[in-house]
Amino acid sequence: MRLSRRAVMMGGAAFLGAPALAGFATRRALAADASLDAGRLSHEIVAGKPTADMMSFAADGPPPVLRMTQHQPYTIDVTNRLDEVTTVHWHGLRIANEMDGVPYLTQAPIEGGETCRYRYTAPDAGTFWYHPHCNTLEQMARGMTGVLIVEEAEDPGFDRDIPLNIRDFRLGENGTFLSLYTPRNAARGGTTGTVATVDWRREPVHDLPAGSLVRLRLAVTDTARIATYDIDGGEADGAEARLIALDANPLAGALPSKGFVLAPGQRADVALRVPDREGAVVTLSRRRFGEAAPLARFRAVGASAGRDLAELQPLPPNPVAEPDLDKAEVLDFLFGWTPGGDGPLPSICGTLGYTFWSINRKPWRGDVPDPAAPLAEMRLGRSYILRMKNETPNSHPIHLHGHTFKLLRSNQRKLPPWWTDTVLMQPQEVLEVALVADNPGDWAFHCHVIEHQKTGFSGYLRVNA
């Protein structure tokens, strides 16, 4: 018999301190494959001006890159050394619902001093990331976002593999945090940062063997920034760069590495041939409102290895079930303003104090022990088309936990048949995606501009076993 969410989550202090959900327990005798320690630290991002009260999953710097192999079991112990609760969500991974890291929907928040073990096997290879799903804006804005890599069973042939954790911080010239958000921006496009970083560094330079083949894994772990990215330079010296995967899913054909748009939650894999000439530089830059700014540089060193992009093995497609569009049921979702009425509920996972946004006119009122009803229910193994209408003048990256969906059509643009877990909707757009509901449980469904999520733009879909 399945207990109700209320019956489980209202178990009180006894529940919060005990391994009530499978896999969530205090540290066990067998060592985990990886450990994350959530805590506060001081770290220098603005030169000569250390920033206090940053947060990370490491004691001395940015969250570590986690690496695992497709189809192989993996365990991660997460110890909370903060003075507030947290959880960890593994963005883009199609794993068991109880490992998804959403407070009250899939697990109890991790209390200070507790260690919880996440255990899963990733069915898909590619670039993913991880972040808290409790006190989400505060913890992410202060630094708790990390890159997660699931490597293919067969090596595609790169010489180097470089993850790039791309995010802004809202810092003043003295290195102190500015207000992490403003209500005005939360009701619009979101509050963007002031200092651009890659791996918590400003314009880092990577020295790479000349003429070698490098896999760049871009992960946009920002809370609000939507922008256009370019990777260029060094063409006269033999440099080449091609997009080979988006949101962990390989592309059928490589695309140019200039002018691609990424929103919070999205990722891009780039195959780079490093220039032949020592000292030649390739630049990753970001454009916003027509102005480009460098984010990172890749500099050739040594004699050329003379490699060619044609030597790489194509990335194998992930094992995502193809939806049956002829039998698919259509589910409608309206993304818009909150119709008014009740504000957010008090929550141990924090609140911004407002409900500006809603899905189907129902604002998510916060992470509480008795969540609202699901936005929709799906039957396990059935195909569905999610028809999403954005009635707002803002863009929204829409993320569905636990599933990968296929882009179908839009009323504004021609969509490629790509697979993704996070799609950027344009203002006033009506967009359809398709999926097979093949992962049972309650799955969060929300905008990944975190201020939007925390002010009502969230809910969940239930897949009944």
Coordinates of C-alpha atoms in Angstrom, one line a residue:
M1 CA 0.0 0.0 0.0
R2 CA 1.3 3.4 -0.9
L3 CA 1.2 6.0 1.9
S4 CA 0.0 9.4 1.0
R5 CA 2.6 12.2 0.9
R6 CA 0.9 13.8 3.8
A7 CA 1.1 10.6 5.9
V8 CA 4.8 10.1 5.2
M9 CA 5.9 13.8 5.4
M10 CA 4.0 14.6 8.5
G11 CA 5.8 12.0 10.5
G12 CA 7.5 14.8 12.3
A13 CA 11.0 14.8 14.0
A14 CA 11.2 11.1 14.0
F15 CA 11.0 11.1 10.2
L16 CA 13.4 13.9 9.7
G17 CA 16.1 12.1 11.7
A18 CA 15.6 8.6 10.4
P19 CA 16.1 6.7 7.0
A20 CA 12.4 6.7 6.2
L21 CA 13.0 6.8 2.4
A22 CA 15.1 4.2 0.8
G23 CA 18.6 5.4 0.3
F24 CA 18.4 8.4 2.6
A25 CA 20.2 7.5 5.8
T26 CA 23.1 8.5 7.9
R27 CA 26.6 7.4 6.6
R28 CA 26.9 3.7 6.1
A29 CA 29.8 1.3 6.5
L30 CA 30.5 1.1 2.8
A31 CA 32.2 4.2 1.5
A32 CA 30.4 6.2 -1.1
D33 CA 31.9 6.9 -4.6
A34 CA 31.8 10.6 -3.8
S35 CA 31.1 12.9 -0.9
L36 CA 29.7 16.4 -0.9
D37 CA 29.9 18.8 2.1
A38 CA 27.5 21.7 2.0
G39 CA 28.9 24.6 3.9
R40 CA 29.9 28.3 3.9
L41 CA 33.3 29.7 3.0
S42 CA 35.1 32.8 2.0
H43 CA 36.5 32.9 -1.5
E44 CA 38.1 35.4 -3.8
I45 CA 36.3 36.2 -7.0
V46 CA 36.9 39.9 -7.3
A47 CA 40.6 40.3 -7.3
G48 CA 42.0 41.1 -3.8
K49 CA 38.5 41.2 -2.3
P50 CA 37.5 37.8 -0.7
T51 CA 33.7 37.2 -0.7
A52 CA 32.4 36.1 2.7
D53 CA 29.3 33.9 3.1
M54 CA 29.6 32.0 -0.1
M55 CA 28.2 28.5 -0.2
S56 CA 29.6 25.3 -1.8
F57 CA 29.7 21.6 -1.7
A58 CA 33.4 21.8 -1.0
A59 CA 35.3 23.3 1.9
D60 CA 37.9 25.3 -0.1
G61 CA 36.4 26.3 -3.4
P62 CA 33.7 25.6 -6.0
P63 CA 31.6 22.4 -6.0
P64 CA 33.6 19.5 -7.4
V65 CA 33.0 18.0 -10.8
L66 CA 31.3 14.6 -10.3
R67 CA 32.2 11.9 -12.9
M68 CA 30.4 8.6 -13.3
T69 CA 29.9 6.0 -16.1
Q70 CA 26.7 5.3 -17.9
H71 CA 24.8 2.3 -16.6
Q72 CA 27.1 1.9 -13.6
P73 CA 25.7 2.3 -10.0
Y74 CA 27.0 5.4 -8.1
T75 CA 26.6 6.6 -4.5
I76 CA 27.1 10.1 -3.2
D77 CA 27.1 11.1 0.5
V78 CA 25.9 14.6 1.1
T79 CA 26.7 16.1 4.5
N80 CA 24.9 19.3 5.5
R81 CA 27.3 21.6 7.4
L82 CA 25.1 24.7 6.8
D83 CA 22.9 26.4 9.5
E84 CA 19.8 25.6 7.3
V85 CA 18.3 22.7 5.5
T86 CA 19.2 21.6 2.0
T87 CA 18.7 18.9 -0.6
V88 CA 20.5 18.0 -3.9
H89 CA 18.8 17.6 -7.2
W90 CA 20.6 15.9 -10.1
H91 CA 19.5 18.1 -13.0
G92 CA 18.6 16.1 -16.2
L93 CA 19.2 12.6 -14.8
R94 CA 16.4 10.1 -15.3
I95 CA 16.8 8.3 -12.0
A96 CA 14.4 6.9 -9.4
N97 CA 12.0 9.4 -7.9
E98 CA 13.2 9.0 -4.3
M99 CA 16.7 10.1 -5.4
D100 CA 15.5 13.3 -7.2
G101 CA 16.2 15.7 -4.3
V102 CA 12.9 17.7 -4.2
P103 CA 11.9 18.6 -0.6
Y104 CA 8.7 16.9 0.6
L105 CA 7.9 15.7 -2.9
T106 CA 10.6 13.0 -2.9
Q107 CA 12.5 13.4 0.4
A108 CA 12.7 15.2 3.7
P109 CA 15.1 18.2 3.8
I110 CA 18.6 17.3 5.0
E111 CA 19.0 18.9 8.4
G112 CA 22.2 20.5 9.6
G113 CA 24.6 17.8 10.7
E114 CA 22.9 15.0 8.8
T115 CA 24.4 12.9 6.0
C116 CA 22.2 11.5 3.3
R117 CA 23.2 9.0 0.7
Y118 CA 21.9 9.3 -2.9
R119 CA 22.2 6.1 -4.9
Y120 CA 21.4 5.7 -8.6
T121 CA 22.5 4.4 -11.9
A122 CA 22.5 6.9 -14.8
P123 CA 20.8 5.5 -17.9
D124 CA 22.1 8.4 -20.1
A125 CA 25.5 9.7 -20.9
G126 CA 26.3 13.4 -21.2
T127 CA 26.7 16.7 -19.3
F128 CA 24.5 17.3 -16.3
W129 CA 24.7 19.4 -13.1
Y130 CA 23.5 19.4 -9.5
H131 CA 22.1 22.0 -7.1
P132 CA 19.9 22.4 -4.1
H133 CA 16.2 22.3 -4.4
C134 CA 15.6 23.8 -0.9
N135 CA 16.3 27.4 -0.1
T136 CA 17.1 27.3 -3.7
L137 CA 17.7 30.9 -4.6
E138 CA 19.9 31.7 -1.6
Q139 CA 22.0 28.6 -1.9
M140 CA 22.5 28.6 -5.7
A141 CA 23.1 32.4 -5.8
R142 CA 25.9 31.9 -3.2
G143 CA 27.6 29.2 -5.1
M144 CA 26.0 25.7 -4.7
T145 CA 26.0 24.6 -8.3
G146 CA 28.2 21.9 -9.7
V147 CA 28.8 20.0 -12.9
L148 CA 28.0 16.3 -13.2
I149 CA 29.4 14.2 -16.0
V150 CA 28.2 10.7 -17.1
E151 CA 30.8 9.3 -19.4
E152 CA 30.0 7.0 -22.3
A153 CA 30.8 3.3 -22.0
E154 CA 33.1 3.7 -25.1
D155 CA 35.6 6.5 -25.3
P156 CA 34.8 8.8 -28.2
G157 CA 38.4 9.7 -28.6
F158 CA 39.1 13.1 -27.1
D159 CA 42.5 14.0 -25.7
R160 CA 41.0 16.2 -22.9
D161 CA 37.6 16.7 -21.3
I162 CA 37.0 20.1 -19.7
P163 CA 33.8 20.9 -17.8
L164 CA 32.9 24.6 -17.6
N165 CA 30.6 25.8 -14.8
I166 CA 29.2 29.0 -16.2
R167 CA 27.4 31.3 -13.7
D168 CA 27.3 34.9 -12.4
F169 CA 27.5 36.2 -8.9
R170 CA 25.8 39.4 -7.7
L171 CA 28.8 41.1 -6.2
G172 CA 29.8 44.7 -5.5
E173 CA 33.2 46.2 -6.3
N174 CA 34.4 45.3 -2.8
G175 CA 33.5 41.6 -3.3
T176 CA 30.5 41.6 -1.0
F177 CA 27.1 40.1 -2.0
L178 CA 24.5 42.5 -3.4
S179 CA 20.8 41.8 -2.8
L180 CA 20.4 38.3 -4.4
Y181 CA 17.2 39.4 -6.1
T182 CA 14.7 42.3 -6.4
P183 CA 10.9 41.8 -6.4
R184 CA 10.6 43.9 -9.6
N185 CA 13.0 41.7 -11.4
A186 CA 11.5 38.5 -10.0
A187 CA 8.2 39.6 -11.6
R188 CA 9.9 40.1 -14.9
G189 CA 12.9 38.4 -16.4
G190 CA 14.9 37.7 -13.2
T191 CA 17.7 39.3 -11.4
T192 CA 21.0 38.8 -13.2
G193 CA 24.5 38.8 -11.7
T194 CA 27.2 41.4 -11.9
V195 CA 30.3 39.2 -12.2
A196 CA 30.6 36.5 -14.8
T197 CA 32.6 33.4 -13.9
V198 CA 33.6 30.0 -15.2
D199 CA 34.4 27.6 -12.4
W200 CA 34.3 30.6 -10.0
R201 CA 37.1 32.3 -12.0
R202 CA 37.0 35.4 -14.2
E203 CA 38.2 34.8 -17.7
P204 CA 40.3 31.7 -17.0
V205 CA 42.9 30.5 -19.5
H206 CA 43.2 26.8 -20.3
D207 CA 46.5 25.7 -21.8
L208 CA 45.9 22.8 -24.1
P209 CA 48.2 20.7 -26.4
A210 CA 48.3 22.3 -29.8
G211 CA 46.4 20.4 -32.5
S212 CA 44.6 18.2 -29.9
L213 CA 40.9 17.3 -29.6
V214 CA 39.1 18.6 -26.6
R215 CA 35.6 18.2 -25.3
L216 CA 34.2 21.4 -23.8
R217 CA 31.2 20.8 -21.6
L218 CA 29.3 24.0 -21.0
A219 CA 26.8 24.0 -18.1
V220 CA 24.8 27.1 -17.4
T221 CA 24.2 26.9 -13.7
D222 CA 23.1 30.5 -13.3
T223 CA 19.9 31.5 -11.5
A224 CA 18.6 33.9 -14.3
R225 CA 21.0 34.7 -17.2
I226 CA 19.8 33.8 -20.7
A227 CA 22.4 34.6 -23.3
T228 CA 24.0 33.8 -26.7
Y229 CA 27.4 32.0 -26.7
D230 CA 30.2 31.9 -29.3
I231 CA 33.3 29.8 -29.5
D232 CA 35.7 31.2 -32.1
G233 CA 39.2 32.2 -32.9
G234 CA 42.3 30.5 -34.2
E235 CA 40.7 29.4 -37.5
A236 CA 43.8 30.6 -39.4
D237 CA 45.9 28.2 -37.3
G238 CA 43.7 25.2 -37.8
A239 CA 41.2 25.6 -35.0
E240 CA 37.7 24.2 -35.4
A241 CA 34.8 23.9 -33.0
R242 CA 31.4 22.2 -33.4
L243 CA 28.4 21.6 -31.2
I244 CA 27.9 17.9 -30.8
A245 CA 25.4 17.6 -27.9
L246 CA 22.8 19.8 -26.2
D247 CA 21.3 19.0 -22.7
A248 CA 23.2 15.7 -22.6
N249 CA 21.7 14.4 -25.9
P250 CA 23.9 14.0 -29.0
L251 CA 23.0 15.9 -32.1
A252 CA 22.3 14.0 -35.3
G253 CA 24.7 16.4 -37.1
A254 CA 27.3 18.8 -35.7
L255 CA 26.3 22.5 -35.6
P256 CA 28.4 25.7 -35.7
S257 CA 29.8 26.8 -32.4
K258 CA 28.7 30.4 -32.8
G259 CA 25.4 32.0 -31.9
F260 CA 23.8 29.3 -29.8
V261 CA 21.5 30.3 -26.9
L262 CA 21.7 28.8 -23.5
A263 CA 19.4 29.4 -20.5
P264 CA 19.7 28.4 -16.9
G265 CA 19.7 24.7 -16.6
Q266 CA 20.9 24.0 -20.2
R267 CA 24.2 22.5 -21.4
A268 CA 26.2 22.2 -24.5
D269 CA 29.0 19.9 -25.6
V270 CA 31.6 21.3 -28.0
A271 CA 34.2 19.4 -29.9
L272 CA 37.2 21.7 -30.2
R273 CA 40.3 21.2 -32.4
V274 CA 43.0 23.3 -30.7
P275 CA 45.0 25.6 -33.0
D276 CA 48.3 24.2 -34.4
R277 CA 50.3 27.3 -33.6
E278 CA 51.6 27.7 -30.1
G279 CA 50.1 30.7 -28.4
A280 CA 47.0 30.8 -30.6
V281 CA 43.8 31.4 -28.7
V282 CA 40.2 30.2 -29.0
T283 CA 37.7 32.3 -26.9
L284 CA 34.4 31.4 -25.3
S285 CA 32.3 34.6 -25.2
R286 CA 28.8 35.5 -24.2
R287 CA 26.6 38.1 -25.9
R288 CA 23.8 40.0 -24.2
F289 CA 22.0 42.9 -25.8
G290 CA 24.5 43.0 -28.7
E291 CA 27.6 43.2 -26.5
A292 CA 30.0 40.3 -26.3
A293 CA 32.3 39.6 -23.3
P294 CA 34.9 36.9 -23.0
L295 CA 34.3 34.1 -20.5
A296 CA 37.2 31.8 -21.0
R297 CA 40.2 31.2 -23.3
F298 CA 41.9 28.1 -24.6
R299 CA 45.5 28.6 -25.6
A300 CA 47.6 26.2 -27.7
V301 CA 50.9 25.1 -26.2
G302 CA 53.7 22.9 -27.6
A303 CA 54.1 21.2 -31.0
S304 CA 50.9 20.3 -32.8
A305 CA 49.4 16.8 -32.3
G306 CA 47.9 17.1 -35.8
R307 CA 44.6 15.6 -34.9
D308 CA 41.4 15.9 -36.9
L309 CA 37.8 16.2 -35.7
A310 CA 36.9 13.3 -38.2
E311 CA 38.9 11.0 -35.9
L312 CA 36.2 11.2 -33.2
Q313 CA 33.6 8.5 -32.8
P314 CA 30.0 9.8 -33.0
L315 CA 28.3 10.0 -29.6
P316 CA 25.8 7.2 -29.2
P317 CA 22.2 8.3 -28.7
N318 CA 20.8 7.9 -25.2
P319 CA 18.2 5.1 -24.6
V320 CA 15.1 7.4 -24.5
A321 CA 11.8 5.8 -25.5
E322 CA 10.2 7.2 -28.7
P323 CA 6.7 8.5 -28.0
D324 CA 3.8 7.2 -30.1
L325 CA 2.4 10.5 -31.4
D326 CA -0.7 8.8 -33.0
K327 CA -1.8 7.5 -29.5
A328 CA -0.4 10.4 -27.4
E329 CA -2.7 12.2 -25.0
V330 CA -2.4 16.0 -25.0
L331 CA -1.9 17.8 -21.7
D332 CA -2.3 21.6 -21.7
F333 CA -0.3 24.0 -19.5
L334 CA -0.7 27.7 -19.3
F335 CA 2.3 29.7 -18.0
G336 CA 1.3 33.1 -16.7
W337 CA 0.7 35.5 -13.9
T338 CA -0.7 34.6 -10.5
P339 CA -4.4 35.3 -10.5
G340 CA -4.2 36.8 -7.0
G341 CA -5.3 35.6 -3.6
D342 CA -3.2 33.6 -1.2
G343 CA 0.6 34.3 -1.0
P344 CA 3.3 31.8 -0.3
L345 CA 3.1 29.5 2.7
P346 CA 5.8 29.5 5.4
S347 CA 8.4 26.9 4.6
I348 CA 11.6 25.5 6.1
C349 CA 12.9 25.8 2.5
G350 CA 12.4 29.5 2.4
T351 CA 10.2 31.9 0.6
L352 CA 10.7 35.1 -1.3
G353 CA 7.4 36.4 0.1
Y354 CA 5.6 36.8 -3.2
T355 CA 3.6 34.7 -5.7
F356 CA 3.9 36.4 -9.1
W357 CA 3.7 33.4 -11.4
S358 CA 1.5 30.3 -11.9
I359 CA 0.9 27.2 -14.0
N360 CA -2.7 26.7 -15.1
R361 CA -3.5 29.7 -12.8
K362 CA -2.2 27.7 -9.8
P363 CA 0.8 29.2 -8.1
W364 CA 3.2 26.9 -6.2
R365 CA 3.0 28.3 -2.7
G366 CA 6.2 26.7 -1.4
D367 CA 7.9 23.5 -0.4
V368 CA 5.7 22.2 2.4
P369 CA 4.9 18.8 3.9
D370 CA 1.5 18.6 2.2
P371 CA 2.1 19.6 -1.5
A372 CA -0.7 20.7 -3.7
A373 CA -2.3 18.3 -6.1
P374 CA -0.4 17.4 -9.3
L375 CA -0.9 19.5 -12.4
A376 CA -1.6 16.4 -14.3
E377 CA -1.5 12.6 -13.9
M378 CA 0.0 10.2 -16.5
R379 CA -0.1 6.5 -16.8
L380 CA 3.2 4.6 -16.8
G381 CA 4.4 3.7 -20.3
R382 CA 1.9 5.9 -22.1
S383 CA 2.9 8.6 -24.6
Y384 CA 2.0 12.3 -24.0
I385 CA 2.2 15.6 -25.7
L386 CA 2.7 18.6 -23.4
R387 CA 1.2 21.6 -25.0
M388 CA 2.7 24.7 -23.2
K389 CA 1.5 28.2 -23.7
N390 CA 3.5 31.1 -22.4
E391 CA 1.2 34.1 -22.1
T392 CA 3.9 36.4 -20.7
P393 CA 6.3 38.8 -22.3
N394 CA 9.3 37.0 -20.8
S395 CA 11.3 34.0 -21.8
H396 CA 11.2 30.9 -19.5
P397 CA 13.5 27.8 -19.4
I398 CA 11.0 25.0 -18.6
H399 CA 12.5 22.0 -16.9
L400 CA 10.8 18.6 -16.2
H401 CA 12.5 16.3 -13.7
G402 CA 13.0 12.6 -14.3
H403 CA 12.2 12.6 -18.1
T404 CA 13.6 13.6 -21.4
F405 CA 11.2 15.0 -24.0
K406 CA 11.3 15.6 -27.7
L407 CA 10.7 19.0 -29.3
L408 CA 7.7 18.9 -31.8
R409 CA 6.4 22.3 -32.9
S410 CA 6.0 25.9 -32.1
N411 CA 3.7 28.7 -33.2
Q412 CA 6.7 31.0 -33.7
R413 CA 9.6 28.9 -35.0
K414 CA 10.6 25.7 -36.7
L415 CA 11.8 23.3 -34.0
P416 CA 14.5 20.6 -34.6
P417 CA 13.5 17.1 -33.3
W418 CA 15.9 17.4 -30.4
W419 CA 15.7 15.6 -27.1
T420 CA 16.0 17.7 -23.9
D421 CA 15.0 18.1 -20.3
T422 CA 15.0 22.0 -20.4
V423 CA 13.5 24.0 -23.2
L424 CA 13.6 27.8 -23.5
M425 CA 10.2 29.2 -24.3
Q426 CA 9.9 32.5 -26.0
P427 CA 7.5 35.3 -25.1
Q428 CA 3.9 34.5 -26.1
E429 CA 5.0 31.1 -27.6
V430 CA 2.9 28.0 -27.8
L431 CA 5.2 25.0 -27.9
E432 CA 4.6 21.2 -27.9
V433 CA 6.9 18.5 -26.7
A434 CA 6.4 14.7 -26.5
L435 CA 7.5 12.1 -24.1
V436 CA 6.9 8.6 -22.8
A437 CA 5.9 8.6 -19.1
D438 CA 8.3 5.8 -18.2
N439 CA 9.5 6.9 -14.8
P440 CA 7.0 6.5 -12.0
G441 CA 6.6 9.1 -9.2
D442 CA 6.0 12.8 -8.6
W443 CA 8.2 14.9 -10.9
A444 CA 8.8 18.7 -10.4
F445 CA 7.9 20.8 -13.4
H446 CA 9.0 24.5 -13.3
C447 CA 10.8 27.5 -14.8
H448 CA 14.5 27.5 -14.1
V449 CA 14.8 31.2 -13.6
I450 CA 14.9 30.5 -9.9
E451 CA 13.1 33.7 -8.8
H452 CA 10.2 32.6 -11.0
Q453 CA 10.2 29.1 -9.5
K454 CA 10.2 30.5 -6.0
T455 CA 7.4 32.9 -6.7
G456 CA 4.9 30.4 -8.0
F457 CA 6.1 29.1 -11.4
S458 CA 6.3 25.5 -10.3
G459 CA 4.3 22.3 -9.8
Y460 CA 4.6 18.6 -10.5
L461 CA 3.4 15.9 -12.8
R462 CA 2.5 12.5 -11.4
V463 CA 3.3 9.3 -13.2
N464 CA 1.2 6.5 -11.8
A465 CA 2.8 3.0 -11.6

